[in-house]
Each structure stands twice: as structure tokens, then as C-alpha cells.
Amino acid sequence: MKTLMLGNEAVARGLYEAGCSFVSSYPGTPSTEITECVAKHEEVYAEWAPNEKVALEAAFGASLAGKRSFCAMKHVGLNVAADPLFTISYTGVNAGLVIGVADDAGMHSSQNEQDSRHYAQAAKIPMLEPSDSAEAIAFAKLAYELSEKFDTAVLIKMCTRVSHSQSVVETGERILPEQKKYEKNPGKYIMMPANAKKRHPEVEARTKALAAWAESAGINRIEAGSDKSLGILTSSTSYQYVKEAFGDTYPVLKLGMIWPLPEQKIRDFATSVDRLVVVEELDGFIETHCRNLGLTVSGKELFSNIGELSQNAVKEKLGKKVQTGPSMDENIPARPPVMCAGCPHRSIFYVLKKMNLTVLGDIGCYTLGAVPPLGAIDTTVCMGASVSGLHGFVKAGEKESAGKTVAVIGDSTFIHSGVTGLINIAYNESNATVIILDNSITGMTGHQQNPTTGYNLKGDPCTRIDLESLCRSVGINRVRVVDPYDMETCQAALREELATEEPSVIISRRPCALLKYVKHPGPICSDPEKCKGCKACMQIGCPAISMADGRAKIDTTLCVGCGVCEQLCKFGALGAKQ
Amino acid sequence: METKNIMIVGVGGQGTLLASKLLGRLLLGRGYDVKVSEVHGMSQRGGSVVTYVRWGERVCSPIIDKGEADCILSFELLEAARYTEYLKPGGRIIVNSQQINPMPVIAGTAAYPENLAEKMEGMGINVDALDALALAEEAGSSKAVNLVLMGRLSRAFDFTETEWMDAIEQSVPSRFLELNKKAFELGKNA
């Protein structure tokens, strides 16, 4: 039966049908739904790991034990998992091991725009790149065949437009392969120098064998075109843009496997057309390879290595006219994302701004604390960088930064990679104050459980990591918990911790306002008689408060009654409905 | 047939995803090739959100580009104005006349433009503006704006009442079914 399926859901379906039995991932847009969808199948063990490195190592362990396994992450997650990735390339696998990585060209929800295809080449691991949901299912299944046939992990590279687009698929049955026996094999699995030296030539030979396979593989296909003045080499969502723009006009070599590349097939294709153009998003990965083959080719001189492509971009650069619709002669204000009404992070950032502190930020919903009018964050780099960065900043800044600098990090991000930074703070004794914004969920990626919530991916109760005990056990003596809605107490706690001569952790604890179990008092109202129009309440950037005719106005469809704005009003104009 | 394109735009949290899922399901039932493209993650937090729904004999690109949309279904007035360039000649806009101030307007660094619906009409665009929030509240919940707008959009399709109702039943939780059906009818007939 034909159904519509999200690209990520389709990868999950492919995993299921291929008999994948073990999944370990860390959430990250746009990859998250792969793991959420596959977890719905009872036959598949699926878990959220604390970070991508742990997830990949767990998946490798499962492969070793003989079950087909999988691990998903976003592009920056692959940086975290890069360490095991490069050596798993040497060990190879027992049962099939597939790694899903989702890039985010256009940075819809990411801190950089890195092109993960380089990892395939660098780690010498084959990479498949589906261009729609039907291919996502097929490629996931093929990935396991390749993994076991060539004794290698296989990367499946997604991107936002493939991950988050629904297209038509037909599903099949799950075929569960027999569990493979684990056999001790030190030469293959113990990567100490003597063994690794013997494995490296095998890795090179494997890449050659895969390149030979790629020459005749159906997933690298030539689609005929009526006009051979131009031939297009492309893959992934770029292929869809090319087809949308030109249909079957020009011949297309559509690559389903992006590494290793089929050299002879590319050469033959180049010879069959007058001019060769590569259409690919981000870096000129395929293009560089073509140049290395000595081919004359255009690519990045036409198509930007910044942001996403589209059918219009392809048309414009390849000589087809584009007609856009009418644009408004009007200044349309931007609508950046904002913290939700009732978000427990808002008030903490208000306090940090008021205290004029330098704030090293991290990755999560709370990155929005950087947006005006709060504007309370100084840095955002990568997961965990707030805590470790704070240590260096305080050590190097000496008296200048002492008592004036903090790190903010969410509960899930803290477990992911903040705790190692905190260990460094304790061990190397910096006078640092770390604020853990504990909203009891992984928020930005859409409410995933994590080790501090007490529930696992399947929603079952499980061991809960106690943040207070964890911080104390790594050597932080001063650990306290505050309610972010109570701004006065938060400020007092911050003052005290910043003044002490030893490291401290403040846990700002209140669950995400969007969690279903959170009960809100309900919208407050504003009293236009009492309101003096001083705009004090506007300083917290709450989407539920605006000014109308010089008076504060509450949007009752958004307001949840958190009471933070009431604490800012000196005139008692904001409060619960009478 | 030529591929048809509907852009669903709005503010993160307004329920645009449900509308696109419902539409995708209906179109697939008619045997079309369908692609629906969504944006997840950060922009879902009160940012400007766009969903593309495309159908035809063969749909390649998952996105709608400038000059391609047959219709923009907008959950908010400013968001309709933001995307007029995406309309193809003769394309139309169905818009909830509700205004939701973006943060630059709330913070006082920008102004919410006035008379946007009239200005868009002045550009020769066919604009159908309705107060979907009021109709949703009449149906029983301000959250039913999406179904009010689906009701309005339904006038442009030849799907039967049964097809729409089946799609709604598959897309919303059963305890909100009656409310959503009512919202749909109100949008359709308002």
C-alpha cells in the first residue's frame, strides 16, 4: 500500500524491514525522528544515549554481539562520534552497522553548516545519500547488505529537505537475519599499533572493492536526456531540484552512493555530454573528485557553497528564466524564534542581564536567551562548550572576570558533554559558577527523554541521574537548586555563588512549559487603569505581552500565568483574573 | 497535469503541520504523487514557519520556489505578506486576519504594517481574509484555527464531504473530533 512518509520515518522503516534490532542515538534536528519512529516497533531495542560518541560505540558493541545495529545523529553530532568512527573503519563489523547523519544546509536549526560527506572520505567509510523517502527505505536496507558484504560500517547521509519531507513509499515486511555469533578476533578488533597496521591496507582494499561495486550499482544511475549539450552530475535533494527544473531535458548521472565514487562511470558520462556540471549543496565534494580525475567541470563557480539550493537556483544558473511573484513594497518585520510564553529560561536570562554578567552559552532552547530584548548570552559554540569555556575564561581573566562570568547549559546538554567540563573545573580549581537550566526534558529537538528525566526512549520509568549528587560527586561542594520563576531568590543565589571563592553549580529547575503534565494557573490580565506604560514588563521578551495604546496588553491565548511579568510591575497592573 | 502547489505559512505553534498532513493524506488518496515538506526544530518556537504541499503526476522537488505557489494558506496576516513573491501569476491567498506581533514589534524596534490585506489586494492578488481565530473560538477552542482554515481551503477542491471528514478523523485525536469538525464547517461556510 502506498503511504506518505517523512524521510526520517522512511529510514526507520528501512531499518525495521532490514531486521535492525539495536538503535542508540542522541537527538538532533533534523535527525531525531529516525530514532523516535524506529522505537515504535517492539521488535527493535532503541535508546537515547547521553551523546553521539556513546551511541555509536553502543551500536558498534551490538554489531559485535551479532545484531544489526544503527545510530543516528545530526551533522555536528558526527564530530562527537568521529573518534570511534575512524577506528571502527579499521575493525569493520560483525553484524551490519549503519550510521545515519543528517546535515542542515540553510541552518534551519544548527550552529554551523558543515558538509558531512567529507567524513566518509576521511574515515574511509561508504556513504549512501537518498533523495526521497522511497530511497530512504531502500538505501537503509541496502546499507546493511553492503555493511556485511564489505565488512564496514555504512553511513546514510540525510539532509533537512530529505529528512523532513514526506513523499510516497511502499512498505515491505521485516526480515530478521539470524544473530551472528561473536568470535574473538584480536587482529580485527584490538586496534593496537601492530594490529592496526595490518588492518589499514585492508581498509584501502575495501574502498577499492566498494568503488568497483559502485561502477555497476543501480543506485548510481544515468538518466537519459534529449539534449546532450549539458550533462548533470548530482545527488540527494539537488537531484530533485535538477529534475524539477529541467525534467528529462539533460542527461543526469544520479549518485546514490557519494563515497567511494564510481570513477569510470563518471568519466564515461562526462565523455557522453558536451559540458559537465555538478549540482550539489554546500562544498564542491563531487566536483573536486571530478577535477582529481582530470575532467573539465563546473560546479561551485555556479552554485553557492553557502545555504540550500532550489529549483529556481538550478534554473537561473543553467540558463532558464525564473519569474517570481509580486513583492510587497513594505517593510515586513522579521519573525525570529522566541522562548515560549511561560518558558522557565526567560526569567533567569532577565536576571543575568540585569546583573550585567558575561554568559557563556550552550546548545538548546536557551540559546534564544541571546535574542533581544534579553540579549543575555555572549557565546554559543557547541554542546558543552559553555562549561569548559567558562573554566578557561575565569582562569585567564583572573580578577577581571571573577564574580562576573557564568555558564548556562541545559540538563540534556550537561549530561551530553557539560559534565566533563565541570570535572575540569573541580579538578583544576577554577572559581567558576555554572548554571544548569534543568527543564526536565530535551527541549529544542521536541521533548526527548534524557538520563535526568527518569524515563527512557520507550517512555518507561528508569534510573534517574540526580544532578545535585552528580555535581557533588565530581568535586563541586556548592550545589543549590532555585526556581527560575522566583527572580529575587535567583538573583540572591547568583550574588552569593559569584562572591564565593570556590566553584559552584546553581540548578535552575522547572519543567518546560510545553510539557503535557505541567499545569499552569492560566492567563493573567492587565489593568489599564493601573498600568503607567513604563514597559518594565516588556524587558523579558514574552510573546504574550505587547503594548496597545501605551498600555501593556496580555494575549490570553498565549499567556500561561507564570507570574514573571507580575514581579516586574511596580504598579500592580498585571495579575490573576479577578 | 501541471504540479499544484500550496504553501502553508504561519507562526510556530499554530498547527500548520497538522494542516499539511491532512491535505497530503487526501491528495494521496486521489492517486496523485505528493510531497509535503516541513520545518522542525528551532523555528517551531514562535518563528515564521513554512510548509509546502505539492501534488501532480510526478513531483520532484519537495519545496515550492518563488513564483510557483497556486495558493498561500496563511495562519497569520504578516506571514501572508512575507511570502507574496512565492505566488504564481493568478495565485491567491487565503489568510487568517489575526495579527500576532513578532518580537521586533513587541520590543518596539519595528512596526506591524497596517492594512496588509488591502495592500495585497491592491497588488492584484486575490485575497480571501477571514477571522479564523473568532470562528475557532466559536467552535470551542482557539487552537482550532487550522481546521477553520482547512474548511475555507476545501472550497477550492472537489473532495467530497466524506473524504474530508475521513481525513480529519485520521488526523485529530478523537476527543477533539466534534470540535474540529465544527471548526471546519464554520471556515467553509463563513
mmCIF file of C-alpha atoms in Angstrom, chain A residues 103-304:
data_model
loop_
_atom_site.group_PDB
_atom_site.id
_atom_site.type_symbol
_atom_site.label_atom_id
_atom_site.label_comp_id
_atom_site.label_asym_id
_atom_site.label_seq_id
_atom_site.Cartn_x
_atom_site.Cartn_y
_atom_site.Cartn_z
ATOM 1 C CA ASP A 103 23.067 17.703 7.520
ATOM 2 C CA ASP A 104 21.329 21.036 7.847
ATOM 3 C CA ALA A 105 22.181 23.172 4.798
ATOM 4 C CA GLY A 106 20.496 26.505 5.359
ATOM 5 C CA MET A 107 20.988 26.103 9.118
ATOM 6 C CA HIS A 108 17.309 25.829 9.952
ATOM 7 C CA SER A 109 18.254 24.613 13.408
ATOM 8 C CA SER A 110 22.047 24.376 13.709
ATOM 9 C CA GLN A 111 25.132 26.297 14.686
ATOM 10 C CA ASN A 112 27.104 25.541 11.526
ATOM 11 C CA GLU A 113 26.645 24.253 8.005
ATOM 12 C CA GLN A 114 29.303 21.569 7.788
ATOM 13 C CA ASP A 115 29.217 19.069 4.962
ATOM 14 C CA SER A 116 29.325 15.553 6.423
ATOM 15 C CA ARG A 117 30.343 13.946 3.153
ATOM 16 C CA HIS A 118 33.957 14.773 3.994
ATOM 17 C CA TYR A 119 33.739 12.314 6.884
ATOM 18 C CA ALA A 120 33.033 9.434 4.526
ATOM 19 C CA GLN A 121 36.204 10.130 2.604
ATOM 20 C CA ALA A 122 38.267 10.934 5.694
ATOM 21 C CA ALA A 123 37.162 7.879 7.674
ATOM 22 C CA LYS A 124 37.090 5.666 4.557
ATOM 23 C CA ILE A 125 33.531 4.567 5.162
ATOM 24 C CA PRO A 126 30.972 4.225 2.357
ATOM 25 C CA MET A 127 28.156 6.789 2.343
ATOM 26 C CA LEU A 128 24.719 6.449 0.754
ATOM 27 C CA GLU A 129 22.640 9.517 0.037
ATOM 28 C CA PRO A 130 18.875 9.089 -0.546
ATOM 29 C CA SER A 131 16.946 11.823 -2.358
ATOM 30 C CA ASP A 132 13.437 10.999 -1.105
ATOM 31 C CA SER A 133 11.570 8.718 1.294
ATOM 32 C CA ALA A 134 11.317 5.730 -1.058
ATOM 33 C CA GLU A 135 15.085 5.777 -1.456
ATOM 34 C CA ALA A 136 15.488 6.236 2.289
ATOM 35 C CA ILE A 137 13.795 2.858 2.861
ATOM 36 C CA ALA A 138 15.672 1.146 0.039
ATOM 37 C CA PHE A 139 19.058 2.608 0.983
ATOM 38 C CA ALA A 140 18.693 1.693 4.648
ATOM 39 C CA LYS A 141 18.171 -1.922 3.611
ATOM 40 C CA LEU A 142 20.976 -1.812 1.073
ATOM 41 C CA ALA A 143 23.283 -0.292 3.705
ATOM 42 C CA TYR A 144 23.034 -3.473 5.786
ATOM 43 C CA GLU A 145 23.831 -5.663 2.781
ATOM 44 C CA LEU A 146 26.890 -3.552 1.998
ATOM 45 C CA SER A 147 27.925 -3.435 5.638
ATOM 46 C CA GLU A 148 28.010 -7.201 5.932
ATOM 47 C CA LYS A 149 29.329 -7.897 2.441
ATOM 48 C CA PHE A 150 32.252 -5.457 2.693
ATOM 49 C CA ASP A 151 32.807 -5.701 6.464
ATOM 50 C CA THR A 152 32.326 -1.990 7.115
ATOM 51 C CA ALA A 153 30.055 0.462 8.860
ATOM 52 C CA VAL A 154 27.922 2.357 6.323
ATOM 53 C CA LEU A 155 26.879 5.999 6.571
ATOM 54 C CA ILE A 156 23.470 7.161 5.354
ATOM 55 C CA LYS A 157 23.556 10.888 4.765
ATOM 56 C CA MET A 158 20.291 12.759 5.086
ATOM 57 C CA CYS A 159 19.645 16.497 4.855
ATOM 58 C CA THR A 160 16.827 18.698 6.163
ATOM 59 C CA ARG A 161 14.832 18.533 2.909
ATOM 60 C CA VAL A 162 15.005 14.747 2.685
ATOM 61 C CA SER A 163 14.606 14.159 6.430
ATOM 62 C CA HIS A 164 11.637 16.497 6.814
ATOM 63 C CA SER A 165 9.783 15.965 3.551
ATOM 64 C CA GLN A 166 7.015 13.447 3.166
ATOM 65 C CA SER A 167 6.877 11.537 -0.089
ATOM 66 C CA VAL A 168 5.210 8.375 -1.344
ATOM 67 C CA VAL A 169 6.554 4.989 -0.266
ATOM 68 C CA GLU A 170 5.556 1.349 -0.359
ATOM 69 C CA THR A 171 6.477 -0.672 2.669
ATOM 70 C CA GLY A 172 7.636 -4.274 2.924
ATOM 71 C CA GLU A 173 7.932 -6.980 5.555
ATOM 72 C CA ARG A 174 10.576 -7.226 8.239
ATOM 73 C CA ILE A 175 13.130 -9.907 7.557
ATOM 74 C CA LEU A 176 15.148 -10.740 10.641
ATOM 75 C CA PRO A 177 18.546 -12.235 9.883
ATOM 76 C CA GLU A 178 19.885 -14.855 12.238
ATOM 77 C CA GLN A 179 22.009 -13.410 15.020
ATOM 78 C CA LYS A 180 25.671 -13.707 14.130
ATOM 79 C CA LYS A 181 27.990 -15.400 16.554
ATOM 80 C CA TYR A 182 30.629 -13.291 18.194
ATOM 81 C CA GLU A 183 34.042 -14.783 17.705
ATOM 82 C CA LYS A 184 37.141 -13.491 19.418
ATOM 83 C CA ASN A 185 39.423 -11.952 16.790
ATOM 84 C CA PRO A 186 42.168 -9.782 18.297
ATOM 85 C CA GLY A 187 43.724 -8.915 14.932
ATOM 86 C CA LYS A 188 40.412 -7.426 13.793
ATOM 87 C CA TYR A 189 39.037 -5.874 16.941
ATOM 88 C CA ILE A 190 42.016 -4.809 19.039
ATOM 89 C CA MET A 191 43.354 -1.717 17.332
ATOM 90 C CA MET A 192 46.765 -1.506 18.912
ATOM 91 C CA PRO A 193 49.528 -0.439 16.524
ATOM 92 C CA ALA A 194 50.670 -3.871 15.399
ATOM 93 C CA ASN A 195 47.113 -4.919 14.522
ATOM 94 C CA ALA A 196 46.008 -1.565 13.142
ATOM 95 C CA LYS A 197 48.984 -1.538 10.769
ATOM 96 C CA LYS A 198 47.695 -4.780 9.293
ATOM 97 C CA ARG A 199 44.117 -3.507 9.111
ATOM 98 C CA HIS A 200 44.885 -0.283 7.287
ATOM 99 C CA PRO A 201 45.769 -1.961 3.944
ATOM 100 C CA GLU A 202 42.536 -3.922 4.255
ATOM 101 C CA VAL A 203 40.617 -0.660 4.638
ATOM 102 C CA GLU A 204 42.220 0.659 1.457
ATOM 103 C CA ALA A 205 41.447 -2.576 -0.374
ATOM 104 C CA ARG A 206 37.863 -2.408 0.861
ATOM 105 C CA THR A 207 37.445 1.113 -0.507
ATOM 106 C CA LYS A 208 38.730 -0.135 -3.894
ATOM 107 C CA ALA A 209 36.290 -3.022 -3.813
ATOM 108 C CA LEU A 210 33.439 -0.667 -2.929
ATOM 109 C CA ALA A 211 34.447 1.683 -5.754
ATOM 110 C CA ALA A 212 34.293 -1.263 -8.140
ATOM 111 C CA TRP A 213 30.862 -2.162 -6.784
ATOM 112 C CA ALA A 214 29.793 1.469 -7.268
ATOM 113 C CA GLU A 215 30.542 1.246 -11.012
ATOM 114 C CA SER A 216 27.724 -1.199 -11.641
ATOM 115 C CA ALA A 217 25.435 -0.314 -8.722
ATOM 116 C CA GLY A 218 21.889 0.573 -9.706
ATOM 117 C CA ILE A 219 21.837 3.411 -7.209
ATOM 118 C CA ASN A 220 24.380 5.285 -9.340
ATOM 119 C CA ARG A 221 22.222 5.605 -12.437
ATOM 120 C CA ILE A 222 22.342 7.526 -15.688
ATOM 121 C CA GLU A 223 19.011 9.024 -16.716
ATOM 122 C CA ALA A 224 18.881 9.789 -20.419
ATOM 123 C CA GLY A 225 18.153 13.304 -21.652
ATOM 124 C CA SER A 226 17.203 14.715 -25.042
ATOM 125 C CA ASP A 227 19.832 17.490 -25.051
ATOM 126 C CA LYS A 228 23.430 16.361 -24.608
ATOM 127 C CA SER A 229 24.884 19.867 -24.668
ATOM 128 C CA LEU A 230 24.873 19.559 -20.897
ATOM 129 C CA GLY A 231 25.219 16.633 -18.512
ATOM 130 C CA ILE A 232 24.431 16.969 -14.806
ATOM 131 C CA LEU A 233 26.117 15.043 -12.038
ATOM 132 C CA THR A 234 24.103 15.272 -8.830
ATOM 133 C CA SER A 235 22.704 13.530 -5.751
ATOM 134 C CA SER A 236 20.348 13.924 -2.790
ATOM 135 C CA THR A 237 17.843 16.783 -2.797
ATOM 136 C CA SER A 238 19.870 18.573 -5.502
ATOM 137 C CA TYR A 239 18.839 15.778 -7.871
ATOM 138 C CA GLN A 240 15.191 16.603 -7.176
ATOM 139 C CA TYR A 241 15.788 20.287 -7.914
ATOM 140 C CA VAL A 242 17.500 19.392 -11.205
ATOM 141 C CA LYS A 243 14.605 17.165 -12.246
ATOM 142 C CA GLU A 244 12.071 19.799 -11.199
ATOM 143 C CA ALA A 245 13.892 22.460 -13.208
ATOM 144 C CA PHE A 246 14.670 20.515 -16.372
ATOM 145 C CA GLY A 247 12.670 17.253 -16.354
ATOM 146 C CA ASP A 248 14.266 14.863 -18.853
ATOM 147 C CA THR A 249 15.941 17.572 -20.955
ATOM 148 C CA TYR A 250 19.543 16.915 -19.933
ATOM 149 C CA PRO A 251 21.207 13.599 -19.150
ATOM 150 C CA VAL A 252 21.733 13.136 -15.410
ATOM 151 C CA LEU A 253 24.121 10.900 -13.511
ATOM 152 C CA LYS A 254 22.352 10.467 -10.188
ATOM 153 C CA LEU A 255 24.661 9.251 -7.454
ATOM 154 C CA GLY A 256 23.100 7.222 -4.660
ATOM 155 C CA MET A 257 26.491 6.432 -3.149
ATOM 156 C CA ILE A 258 28.576 9.501 -2.530
ATOM 157 C CA TRP A 259 31.676 7.645 -1.324
ATOM 158 C CA PRO A 260 33.551 5.956 -2.838
ATOM 159 C CA LEU A 261 32.661 7.389 -6.246
ATOM 160 C CA PRO A 262 32.402 5.373 -9.481
ATOM 161 C CA GLU A 263 35.305 6.852 -11.433
ATOM 162 C CA GLN A 264 34.794 5.098 -14.745
ATOM 163 C CA LYS A 265 31.073 5.776 -14.753
ATOM 164 C CA ILE A 266 31.728 9.470 -14.169
ATOM 165 C CA ARG A 267 34.375 9.526 -16.929
ATOM 166 C CA ASP A 268 32.038 7.792 -19.383
ATOM 167 C CA PHE A 269 29.223 10.157 -18.506
ATOM 168 C CA ALA A 270 31.494 13.178 -18.990
ATOM 169 C CA THR A 271 32.502 11.896 -22.432
ATOM 170 C CA SER A 272 28.870 11.417 -23.448
ATOM 171 C CA VAL A 273 27.956 15.108 -22.956
ATOM 172 C CA ASP A 274 29.358 18.419 -24.260
ATOM 173 C CA ARG A 275 29.644 20.071 -20.868
ATOM 174 C CA LEU A 276 29.703 18.558 -17.382
ATOM 175 C CA VAL A 277 28.088 20.374 -14.451
ATOM 176 C CA VAL A 278 27.918 19.193 -10.836
ATOM 177 C CA VAL A 279 24.875 20.324 -8.861
ATOM 178 C CA GLU A 280 25.457 19.744 -5.136
ATOM 179 C CA GLU A 281 24.720 21.635 -1.922
ATOM 180 C CA LEU A 282 27.450 23.032 0.343
ATOM 181 C CA ASP A 283 31.002 22.053 -0.604
ATOM 182 C CA GLY A 284 32.191 21.010 -4.043
ATOM 183 C CA PHE A 285 32.732 17.423 -2.938
ATOM 184 C CA ILE A 286 31.817 15.603 -6.159
ATOM 185 C CA GLU A 287 33.284 18.442 -8.193
ATOM 186 C CA THR A 288 36.683 18.162 -6.504
ATOM 187 C CA HIS A 289 36.669 14.457 -7.229
ATOM 188 C CA CYS A 290 35.906 15.133 -10.908
ATOM 189 C CA ARG A 291 38.800 17.585 -11.065
ATOM 190 C CA ASN A 292 41.076 14.984 -9.495
ATOM 191 C CA LEU A 293 40.065 12.715 -12.367
ATOM 192 C CA GLY A 294 41.233 15.439 -14.758
ATOM 193 C CA LEU A 295 37.730 16.226 -16.011
ATOM 194 C CA THR A 296 36.619 19.677 -17.094
ATOM 195 C CA VAL A 297 33.687 20.504 -14.907
ATOM 196 C CA SER A 298 31.717 23.447 -13.462
ATOM 197 C CA GLY A 299 30.109 23.414 -10.057
ATOM 198 C CA LYS A 300 30.809 25.856 -7.298
ATOM 199 C CA GLU A 301 31.552 28.681 -9.739
ATOM 200 C CA LEU A 302 27.803 28.477 -10.469
ATOM 201 C CA PHE A 303 26.240 27.179 -7.288
ATOM 202 C CA SER A 304 26.981 28.704 -3.908
#
